[in-house]
Structures are given as C-alpha cells and as structure tokens.
C-alpha cells in the first residue's frame, strides 16, 4: 500500500447521474487471481485528460481495491525479534534477530528517502538455527534514509519496524511531507537545535489560513496538523519559520 506501479490500463469515461451523484465506471483487464495476487492493492488515478495522467494535475482516489484470494491468512513461521540500524561514519549498519527461520526464509532489506516509498537494496538468505543477521549498506549516507526488513516465507511475509538514520551534518528542513493530504497533514522536519518554530499554512494567494507555534527538539521531529477538512481542495503553502530561516513546501489538498 506504499509503493504502486503503473498497470498501463487507462481509458476515457463519461459520467452517469446516479442518485444525485455523477458516477464513472473504470474497466480493468480481467486476470486470474491466485495466491500470488492475495492482498494486492489497486488505486485509480484521475485527470481531466489522458495527457494529464502523468502530470501534476492528476489525483489518486482515497479508496483502495484489495484483492482477497485466501479466506485465512497464512501464519508466518519466522519470528522477527528485533531490528536495529546504526551509523558507522556514514555507512548504515543493520542488524536483526529472528527465531524459527528455515532455509526457505528470505530477508529483503529495503530503503527509503521519504519514509513511504521503499525499494529493495539486498536480499539475505535465511539459515535454520542462525537467528542473527546483519547487512551494511554499501552506499554512504549523504543526509538521511529509512530502513526496514521484509521477512518472507513461502506464501507470507512480515514487515519490521522502520529505522531512520541521519548524518550529523543533516541540514535544517523538511524530510518528508504527506502530499497530497486530506483532513490532516503530517511531516517530518529536521532542525539543528531546540527551538520554538511557527508553522503556517497559506493559500495560493499568500493569505494565512492557519498559524501556530510548536516546540521542536534537535534532530528529526514529526509534526501533525489536524482538523484541515474545512479547507477546499486546491494548492496551499506550508511554511516553517525558525531561528535558522524559513522553509516552504507547496501542498495539494484533496476533498474528502
């Protein structure tokens, strides 16, 4: 549900009035849903034209279509007891402890630069009775990165906790932002010293719609802005004003 790929299935639809609402019907090529498709998620991207589907004017629907093939979940044999990430200089060192793994268990090491979209950087083969594994990321860390482990047994998988690593010279600014957003906004912000900052949300014309102060601690901070459902869909500006300056991000609000 975090990373999606384009199926290349698209079309142009005409709305039909149904119960006071205009409804579009989207057709998708049929396929045989076996266990390999279990829990696969689909979402719909909408735009005013086919050309805009791949531009900044396209939007995703909030509902997800989940393929349910198996009535009962598989029980994952392998137990992930712990997962830790540390820095040695600028190299990420990952370690995890397990139990009950077999020679059919695989550990997929995943990395992300925004905490949402992860990609595979390595696969470690499980060994029965080993219980302790490690991996050093060969790519030196420039600013920050998120890591997680996906444990895979035949027919099932489990995802570890997410670990954030950052270098000591990480500059001030946004690390990740929920964009587009609906009724709440969540973003990670890095600051070099403890400070009280002002968080401002403005419309496209620069008019302040919401402003408040919040204390941040040195390092990475998660900031949540609630009760934004009253804002109309459209473009907005998020600003964080701190003693080190002003950082801005352009946002898109989607209607609920």
PDB file of C-alpha atoms in Angstrom:
ATOM      1  CA  UNK A   1       0.000   0.000   0.000  1.00  0.00           C
ATOM      2  CA  UNK A   2       3.007   2.348  -0.018  1.00  0.00           C
ATOM      3  CA  UNK A   3       4.549   1.772  -3.449  1.00  0.00           C
ATOM      4  CA  UNK A   4       2.407   1.477  -6.594  1.00  0.00           C
ATOM      5  CA  UNK A   5       3.350   0.656 -10.195  1.00  0.00           C
ATOM      6  CA  UNK A   6       1.564   1.707 -13.361  1.00  0.00           C
ATOM      7  CA  UNK A   7      -0.543  -1.092 -14.899  1.00  0.00           C
ATOM      8  CA  UNK A   8      -0.789   0.926 -18.172  1.00  0.00           C
ATOM      9  CA  UNK A   9      -4.561   0.304 -18.190  1.00  0.00           C
ATOM     10  CA  UNK A  10      -6.382   3.570 -18.896  1.00  0.00           C
ATOM     11  CA  UNK A  11      -9.400   4.975 -20.678  1.00  0.00           C
ATOM     12  CA  UNK A  12     -11.775   7.906 -21.090  1.00  0.00           C
ATOM     13  CA  UNK A  13     -15.124   7.685 -19.309  1.00  0.00           C
ATOM     14  CA  UNK A  14     -18.419   9.572 -19.360  1.00  0.00           C
ATOM     15  CA  UNK A  15     -20.252  10.258 -16.100  1.00  0.00           C
ATOM     16  CA  UNK A  16     -23.686   8.807 -15.406  1.00  0.00           C
ATOM     17  CA  UNK A  17     -26.049  10.512 -12.951  1.00  0.00           C
ATOM     18  CA  UNK A  18     -26.897   8.039 -10.177  1.00  0.00           C
ATOM     19  CA  UNK A  19     -28.735   9.091  -7.012  1.00  0.00           C
ATOM     20  CA  UNK A  20     -27.718  12.703  -7.355  1.00  0.00           C
ATOM     21  CA  UNK A  21     -24.017  11.864  -7.946  1.00  0.00           C
ATOM     22  CA  UNK A  22     -22.121  11.531 -11.189  1.00  0.00           C
ATOM     23  CA  UNK A  23     -20.517   8.094 -11.394  1.00  0.00           C
ATOM     24  CA  UNK A  24     -17.682   6.940 -13.657  1.00  0.00           C
ATOM     25  CA  UNK A  25     -17.104   3.269 -14.488  1.00  0.00           C
ATOM     26  CA  UNK A  26     -13.448   2.240 -14.835  1.00  0.00           C
ATOM     27  CA  UNK A  27     -12.726  -1.028 -16.628  1.00  0.00           C
ATOM     28  CA  UNK A  28      -9.649  -3.129 -15.840  1.00  0.00           C
ATOM     29  CA  UNK A  29      -8.459  -6.168 -17.842  1.00  0.00           C
ATOM     30  CA  UNK A  30      -9.543  -9.435 -16.241  1.00  0.00           C
ATOM     31  CA  UNK A  31      -6.940 -11.711 -14.662  1.00  0.00           C
ATOM     32  CA  UNK A  32      -6.795 -14.986 -12.746  1.00  0.00           C
ATOM     33  CA  UNK A  33      -6.499 -14.121  -9.057  1.00  0.00           C
ATOM     34  CA  UNK A  34      -4.384 -16.807  -7.393  1.00  0.00           C
ATOM     35  CA  UNK A  35      -2.441 -16.686  -4.135  1.00  0.00           C
ATOM     36  CA  UNK A  36       0.237 -14.549  -5.759  1.00  0.00           C
ATOM     37  CA  UNK A  37      -2.341 -11.732  -6.005  1.00  0.00           C
ATOM     38  CA  UNK A  38      -3.555 -12.061  -2.416  1.00  0.00           C
ATOM     39  CA  UNK A  39      -3.709  -8.623  -0.702  1.00  0.00           C
ATOM     40  CA  UNK A  40      -2.511  -6.816  -3.840  1.00  0.00           C
ATOM     41  CA  UNK A  41      -3.915  -3.279  -3.781  1.00  0.00           C
ATOM     42  CA  UNK A  42      -5.167  -1.137  -6.648  1.00  0.00           C
ATOM     43  CA  UNK A  43      -5.989   2.558  -6.798  1.00  0.00           C
ATOM     44  CA  UNK A  44      -7.303   4.841  -9.545  1.00  0.00           C
ATOM     45  CA  UNK A  45      -5.542   7.899 -10.933  1.00  0.00           C
ATOM     46  CA  UNK A  46      -7.884  10.569 -12.325  1.00  0.00           C
ATOM     47  CA  UNK A  47      -7.179  13.540 -14.584  1.00  0.00           C
ATOM     48  CA  UNK A  48      -9.060  15.789 -16.992  1.00  0.00           C
ATOM     49  CA  UNK A  49      -7.302  14.229 -19.980  1.00  0.00           C
ATOM     50  CA  UNK A  50      -5.100  11.246 -20.807  1.00  0.00           C
ATOM     51  CA  UNK A  51      -2.092  13.553 -21.164  1.00  0.00           C
ATOM     52  CA  UNK A  52      -2.617  14.946 -17.647  1.00  0.00           C
ATOM     53  CA  UNK A  53      -2.478  11.484 -16.082  1.00  0.00           C
ATOM     54  CA  UNK A  54       1.299  11.770 -15.875  1.00  0.00           C
ATOM     55  CA  UNK A  55       1.483  15.413 -14.852  1.00  0.00           C
ATOM     56  CA  UNK A  56       0.877  17.491 -11.778  1.00  0.00           C
ATOM     57  CA  UNK A  57      -2.867  17.704 -12.471  1.00  0.00           C
ATOM     58  CA  UNK A  58      -3.559  14.027 -11.737  1.00  0.00           C
ATOM     59  CA  UNK A  59      -5.032  12.852  -8.441  1.00  0.00           C
ATOM     60  CA  UNK A  60      -5.405   9.460  -6.747  1.00  0.00           C
ATOM     61  CA  UNK A  61      -8.622   8.245  -5.199  1.00  0.00           C
ATOM     62  CA  UNK A  62      -8.614   7.690  -1.445  1.00  0.00           C
ATOM     63  CA  UNK A  63     -10.261   4.248  -1.636  1.00  0.00           C
ATOM     64  CA  UNK A  64      -8.127   1.164  -2.253  1.00  0.00           C
ATOM     65  CA  UNK A  65      -9.258  -2.000  -4.030  1.00  0.00           C
ATOM     66  CA  UNK A  66      -7.743  -5.012  -2.237  1.00  0.00           C
ATOM     67  CA  UNK A  67      -7.703  -8.463  -3.857  1.00  0.00           C
ATOM     68  CA  UNK A  68      -8.706 -11.089  -1.269  1.00  0.00           C
ATOM     69  CA  UNK A  69      -7.932 -14.569  -2.571  1.00  0.00           C
ATOM     70  CA  UNK A  70      -7.365 -16.607   0.588  1.00  0.00           C
ATOM     71  CA  UNK A  71     -10.053 -16.723   3.245  1.00  0.00           C
ATOM     72  CA  UNK A  72      -7.490 -17.243   6.008  1.00  0.00           C
ATOM     73  CA  UNK A  73      -4.163 -15.501   6.480  1.00  0.00           C
ATOM     74  CA  UNK A  74      -1.041 -17.624   6.333  1.00  0.00           C
ATOM     75  CA  UNK A  75       0.853 -17.948   9.588  1.00  0.00           C
ATOM     76  CA  UNK A  76       4.397 -16.652   9.214  1.00  0.00           C
ATOM     77  CA  UNK A  77       6.748 -19.243  10.686  1.00  0.00           C
ATOM     78  CA  UNK A  78       9.650 -16.852  11.199  1.00  0.00           C
ATOM     79  CA  UNK A  79       9.587 -14.512  14.207  1.00  0.00           C
ATOM     80  CA  UNK A  80      11.354 -11.165  13.856  1.00  0.00           C
ATOM     81  CA  UNK A  81      12.510 -10.428  17.402  1.00  0.00           C
ATOM     82  CA  UNK A  82      14.343  -7.139  16.840  1.00  0.00           C
ATOM     83  CA  UNK A  83      15.690  -4.818  14.152  1.00  0.00           C
ATOM     84  CA  UNK A  84      18.220  -2.046  14.757  1.00  0.00           C
ATOM     85  CA  UNK A  85      20.091   0.378  12.498  1.00  0.00           C
ATOM     86  CA  UNK A  86      23.209   2.328  13.421  1.00  0.00           C
ATOM     87  CA  UNK A  87      25.749   4.527  11.641  1.00  0.00           C
ATOM     88  CA  UNK A  88      29.459   3.807  11.412  1.00  0.00           C
ATOM     89  CA  UNK A  89      30.785   7.008   9.935  1.00  0.00           C
ATOM     90  CA  UNK A  90      28.346   7.443   7.063  1.00  0.00           C
ATOM     91  CA  UNK A  91      27.639   3.751   6.463  1.00  0.00           C
ATOM     92  CA  UNK A  92      24.361   2.234   7.651  1.00  0.00           C
ATOM     93  CA  UNK A  93      24.781  -0.992   9.608  1.00  0.00           C
ATOM     94  CA  UNK A  94      21.638  -3.079  10.029  1.00  0.00           C
ATOM     95  CA  UNK A  95      21.187  -5.965  12.471  1.00  0.00           C
ATOM     96  CA  UNK A  96      18.170  -8.133  13.224  1.00  0.00           C
ATOM     97  CA  UNK A  97      17.376 -11.119  15.430  1.00  0.00           C
ATOM     98  CA  UNK A  98      14.979 -13.904  14.466  1.00  0.00           C
ATOM     99  CA  UNK A  99      13.581 -17.243  15.575  1.00  0.00           C
ATOM    100  CA  UNK A 100      12.097 -20.242  13.763  1.00  0.00           C
ATOM    101  CA  UNK A 101      13.501 -19.303  10.357  1.00  0.00           C
ATOM    102  CA  UNK A 102      14.227 -22.010   7.774  1.00  0.00           C
ATOM    103  CA  UNK A 103      16.317 -22.304   4.649  1.00  0.00           C
ATOM    104  CA  UNK A 104      13.248 -21.104   2.715  1.00  0.00           C
ATOM    105  CA  UNK A 105      13.149 -17.787   4.592  1.00  0.00           C
ATOM    106  CA  UNK A 106      14.379 -14.659   2.820  1.00  0.00           C
ATOM    107  CA  UNK A 107      15.056 -11.243   4.335  1.00  0.00           C
ATOM    108  CA  UNK A 108      14.561  -8.334   1.956  1.00  0.00           C
ATOM    109  CA  UNK A 109      16.414  -5.187   3.024  1.00  0.00           C
ATOM    110  CA  UNK A 110      14.502  -2.084   1.932  1.00  0.00           C
ATOM    111  CA  UNK A 111      15.442   1.595   1.900  1.00  0.00           C
ATOM    112  CA  UNK A 112      13.517   4.849   1.513  1.00  0.00           C
ATOM    113  CA  UNK A 113      14.293   8.547   1.329  1.00  0.00           C
ATOM    114  CA  UNK A 114      10.801   9.725   2.354  1.00  0.00           C
ATOM    115  CA  UNK A 115       9.618   7.059   4.789  1.00  0.00           C
ATOM    116  CA  UNK A 116       6.805   5.953   2.476  1.00  0.00           C
ATOM    117  CA  UNK A 117       8.200   4.597  -0.780  1.00  0.00           C
ATOM    118  CA  UNK A 118      10.692   1.799  -0.142  1.00  0.00           C
ATOM    119  CA  UNK A 119      12.907  -0.062  -2.602  1.00  0.00           C
ATOM    120  CA  UNK A 120      14.935  -3.252  -2.251  1.00  0.00           C
ATOM    121  CA  UNK A 121      18.699  -2.924  -1.796  1.00  0.00           C
ATOM    122  CA  UNK A 122      19.551  -6.512  -0.827  1.00  0.00           C
ATOM    123  CA  UNK A 123      18.169  -9.990  -0.176  1.00  0.00           C
ATOM    124  CA  UNK A 124      19.635 -12.127   2.609  1.00  0.00           C
ATOM    125  CA  UNK A 125      19.058 -15.873   2.586  1.00  0.00           C
ATOM    126  CA  UNK A 126      17.774 -17.315   5.869  1.00  0.00           C
ATOM    127  CA  UNK A 127      19.520 -20.209   7.564  1.00  0.00           C
ATOM    128  CA  UNK A 128      17.922 -22.575  10.049  1.00  0.00           C
ATOM    129  CA  UNK A 129      19.133 -22.001  13.645  1.00  0.00           C
ATOM    130  CA  UNK A 130      21.194 -18.948  12.654  1.00  0.00           C
ATOM    131  CA  UNK A 131      18.929 -16.340  14.363  1.00  0.00           C
ATOM    132  CA  UNK A 132      21.264 -13.342  13.860  1.00  0.00           C
ATOM    133  CA  UNK A 133      21.737 -11.371  10.640  1.00  0.00           C
ATOM    134  CA  UNK A 134      23.402  -8.156   9.518  1.00  0.00           C
ATOM    135  CA  UNK A 135      23.828  -6.010   6.429  1.00  0.00           C
ATOM    136  CA  UNK A 136      25.957  -2.936   5.694  1.00  0.00           C
ATOM    137  CA  UNK A 137      24.582  -0.543   3.087  1.00  0.00           C
ATOM    138  CA  UNK A 138      27.407  -0.056   0.537  1.00  0.00           C
ATOM    139  CA  UNK A 139      26.050   3.400  -0.378  1.00  0.00           C
ATOM    140  CA  UNK A 140      27.295   6.009   2.070  1.00  0.00           C
ATOM    141  CA  UNK A 141      24.585   8.091   3.690  1.00  0.00           C
ATOM    142  CA  UNK A 142      24.507  11.685   2.469  1.00  0.00           C
ATOM    143  CA  UNK A 143      21.701  13.159   4.569  1.00  0.00           C
ATOM    144  CA  UNK A 144      19.202  10.617   5.891  1.00  0.00           C
ATOM    145  CA  UNK A 145      17.454   7.372   4.950  1.00  0.00           C
ATOM    146  CA  UNK A 146      14.831   4.991   6.295  1.00  0.00           C
ATOM    147  CA  UNK A 147      15.385   1.222   6.512  1.00  0.00           C
ATOM    148  CA  UNK A 148      13.174  -1.793   7.129  1.00  0.00           C
ATOM    149  CA  UNK A 149      13.299  -5.577   6.786  1.00  0.00           C
ATOM    150  CA  UNK A 150      10.665  -7.648   4.988  1.00  0.00           C
ATOM    151  CA  UNK A 151      10.641 -11.251   6.197  1.00  0.00           C
ATOM    152  CA  UNK A 152       9.414 -13.635   3.510  1.00  0.00           C
ATOM    153  CA  UNK A 153       8.376 -17.242   3.988  1.00  0.00           C
ATOM    154  CA  UNK A 154       6.641 -19.210   1.220  1.00  0.00           C
ATOM    155  CA  UNK A 155       3.195 -17.634   0.819  1.00  0.00           C
ATOM    156  CA  UNK A 156       3.533 -14.983   3.547  1.00  0.00           C
ATOM    157  CA  UNK A 157       5.591 -12.014   4.693  1.00  0.00           C
ATOM    158  CA  UNK A 158       6.087  -9.682   7.643  1.00  0.00           C
ATOM    159  CA  UNK A 159       7.454  -6.120   7.725  1.00  0.00           C
ATOM    160  CA  UNK A 160       9.711  -4.857  10.507  1.00  0.00           C
ATOM    161  CA  UNK A 161       9.672  -1.501  12.237  1.00  0.00           C
ATOM    162  CA  UNK A 162      11.165   1.410  10.285  1.00  0.00           C
ATOM    163  CA  UNK A 163      14.529   2.827  11.398  1.00  0.00           C
ATOM    164  CA  UNK A 164      15.654   6.352  10.474  1.00  0.00           C
ATOM    165  CA  UNK A 165      19.351   7.141  10.141  1.00  0.00           C
ATOM    166  CA  UNK A 166      20.777  10.610   9.537  1.00  0.00           C
ATOM    167  CA  UNK A 167      24.243  12.080   9.340  1.00  0.00           C
ATOM    168  CA  UNK A 168      25.363  14.656  11.888  1.00  0.00           C
ATOM    169  CA  UNK A 169      25.628  17.313   9.210  1.00  0.00           C
ATOM    170  CA  UNK A 170      21.983  16.954   8.159  1.00  0.00           C
ATOM    171  CA  UNK A 171      20.786  20.446   7.306  1.00  0.00           C
ATOM    172  CA  UNK A 172      17.569  22.016   8.546  1.00  0.00           C
ATOM    173  CA  UNK A 173      14.430  21.368   6.553  1.00  0.00           C
ATOM    174  CA  UNK A 174      11.651  19.016   5.516  1.00  0.00           C
ATOM    175  CA  UNK A 175      12.449  15.322   5.448  1.00  0.00           C
ATOM    176  CA  UNK A 176       9.072  14.005   4.277  1.00  0.00           C
ATOM    177  CA  UNK A 177       5.601  15.502   3.818  1.00  0.00           C
ATOM    178  CA  UNK A 178       2.170  13.896   3.339  1.00  0.00           C
ATOM    179  CA  UNK A 179       1.317  15.321  -0.065  1.00  0.00           C
ATOM    180  CA  UNK A 180      -1.414  15.422  -1.224  1.00  0.00           C
ATOM    181  CA  UNK A 181      -3.338  15.459   2.069  1.00  0.00           C
ATOM    182  CA  UNK A 182      -6.982  15.246   3.170  1.00  0.00           C
ATOM    183  CA  UNK A 183      -8.121  16.293   6.663  1.00  0.00           C
ATOM    184  CA  UNK A 184      -4.711  16.204   8.345  1.00  0.00           C
ATOM    185  CA  UNK A 185      -1.121  16.910   7.422  1.00  0.00           C
ATOM    186  CA  UNK A 186       1.902  15.005   8.732  1.00  0.00           C
ATOM    187  CA  UNK A 187       5.503  15.930   8.014  1.00  0.00           C
ATOM    188  CA  UNK A 188       8.985  15.200   9.343  1.00  0.00           C
ATOM    189  CA  UNK A 189      11.219  18.188   9.967  1.00  0.00           C
ATOM    190  CA  UNK A 190      14.895  18.297  10.929  1.00  0.00           C
ATOM    191  CA  UNK A 191      16.321  21.115  12.997  1.00  0.00           C
ATOM    192  CA  UNK A 192      19.854  21.635  14.302  1.00  0.00           C
ATOM    193  CA  UNK A 193      18.942  22.932  17.766  1.00  0.00           C
ATOM    194  CA  UNK A 194      15.994  23.002  20.160  1.00  0.00           C
ATOM    195  CA  UNK A 195      13.684  25.818  19.093  1.00  0.00           C
ATOM    196  CA  UNK A 196      10.118  27.102  19.038  1.00  0.00           C
ATOM    197  CA  UNK A 197       9.023  27.383  15.414  1.00  0.00           C
ATOM    198  CA  UNK A 198       5.978  28.889  13.750  1.00  0.00           C
ATOM    199  CA  UNK A 199       4.028  26.673  11.361  1.00  0.00           C
ATOM    200  CA  UNK A 200       1.956  28.498   8.756  1.00  0.00           C
ATOM    201  CA  UNK A 201      -0.449  27.210   6.113  1.00  0.00           C
ATOM    202  CA  UNK A 202      -1.370  29.752   3.421  1.00  0.00           C
ATOM    203  CA  UNK A 203      -3.479  29.623   0.299  1.00  0.00           C
ATOM    204  CA  UNK A 204      -2.150  30.127  -3.218  1.00  0.00           C
ATOM    205  CA  UNK A 205      -2.589  33.909  -2.832  1.00  0.00           C
ATOM    206  CA  UNK A 206      -0.449  34.079   0.300  1.00  0.00           C
ATOM    207  CA  UNK A 207      -3.310  34.533   2.763  1.00  0.00           C
ATOM    208  CA  UNK A 208      -2.626  32.871   6.134  1.00  0.00           C
ATOM    209  CA  UNK A 209      -5.249  30.238   6.947  1.00  0.00           C
ATOM    210  CA  UNK A 210      -3.655  28.530   9.932  1.00  0.00           C
ATOM    211  CA  UNK A 211      -0.708  29.517  12.129  1.00  0.00           C
ATOM    212  CA  UNK A 212       0.584  28.109  15.402  1.00  0.00           C
ATOM    213  CA  UNK A 213       3.813  27.668  17.361  1.00  0.00           C
ATOM    214  CA  UNK A 214       5.381  24.350  18.252  1.00  0.00           C
ATOM    215  CA  UNK A 215       8.492  23.318  20.154  1.00  0.00           C
ATOM    216  CA  UNK A 216      10.912  21.138  18.208  1.00  0.00           C
ATOM    217  CA  UNK A 217      13.922  19.283  19.559  1.00  0.00           C
ATOM    218  CA  UNK A 218      17.312  18.974  17.907  1.00  0.00           C
ATOM    219  CA  UNK A 219      17.161  16.368  15.151  1.00  0.00           C
ATOM    220  CA  UNK A 220      14.149  14.837  13.434  1.00  0.00           C
ATOM    221  CA  UNK A 221      10.620  15.759  14.538  1.00  0.00           C
ATOM    222  CA  UNK A 222       7.209  14.517  13.422  1.00  0.00           C
ATOM    223  CA  UNK A 223       4.685  17.355  13.172  1.00  0.00           C
ATOM    224  CA  UNK A 224       0.938  16.751  12.825  1.00  0.00           C
ATOM    225  CA  UNK A 225      -1.566  19.393  11.730  1.00  0.00           C
ATOM    226  CA  UNK A 226      -5.123  18.232  12.401  1.00  0.00           C
ATOM    227  CA  UNK A 227      -8.635  19.496  11.517  1.00  0.00           C
ATOM    228  CA  UNK A 228      -7.970  20.591   7.945  1.00  0.00           C
ATOM    229  CA  UNK A 229     -11.153  19.119   6.456  1.00  0.00           C
ATOM    230  CA  UNK A 230     -12.709  22.595   6.172  1.00  0.00           C
ATOM    231  CA  UNK A 231     -10.116  23.649   3.594  1.00  0.00           C
ATOM    232  CA  UNK A 232     -11.252  23.438  -0.015  1.00  0.00           C
ATOM    233  CA  UNK A 233      -9.409  21.260  -2.471  1.00  0.00           C
ATOM    234  CA  UNK A 234      -6.529  23.074  -4.131  1.00  0.00           C
ATOM    235  CA  UNK A 235      -2.959  24.314  -3.705  1.00  0.00           C
ATOM    236  CA  UNK A 236      -1.510  25.554  -0.409  1.00  0.00           C
ATOM    237  CA  UNK A 237       1.849  26.628   1.003  1.00  0.00           C
ATOM    238  CA  UNK A 238       3.330  25.116   4.168  1.00  0.00           C
ATOM    239  CA  UNK A 239       5.981  27.199   5.957  1.00  0.00           C
ATOM    240  CA  UNK A 240       8.137  26.502   8.982  1.00  0.00           C
ATOM    241  CA  UNK A 241       9.647  29.680  10.442  1.00  0.00           C
ATOM    242  CA  UNK A 242      12.588  29.057  12.784  1.00  0.00           C
ATOM    243  CA  UNK A 243      15.636  30.996  14.030  1.00  0.00           C
ATOM    244  CA  UNK A 244      17.542  29.482  11.097  1.00  0.00           C
ATOM    245  CA  UNK A 245      15.182  30.876   8.450  1.00  0.00           C
ATOM    246  CA  UNK A 246      12.009  29.971   6.555  1.00  0.00           C
ATOM    247  CA  UNK A 247      11.424  26.639   4.805  1.00  0.00           C
ATOM    248  CA  UNK A 248       8.461  26.262   2.416  1.00  0.00           C
ATOM    249  CA  UNK A 249       6.677  23.412   0.654  1.00  0.00           C
ATOM    250  CA  UNK A 250       3.867  23.503  -1.893  1.00  0.00           C
ATOM    251  CA  UNK A 251       0.971  21.198  -0.978  1.00  0.00           C
ATOM    252  CA  UNK A 252      -2.190  19.894  -2.609  1.00  0.00           C
ATOM    253  CA  UNK A 253      -5.388  19.409  -0.593  1.00  0.00           C
ATOM    254  CA  UNK A 254      -7.841  16.778  -1.826  1.00  0.00           C
ATOM    255  CA  UNK A 255     -11.521  16.871  -0.991  1.00  0.00           C
ATOM    256  CA  UNK A 256     -12.663  14.200   1.471  1.00  0.00           C
TER     257      UNK A 256
END
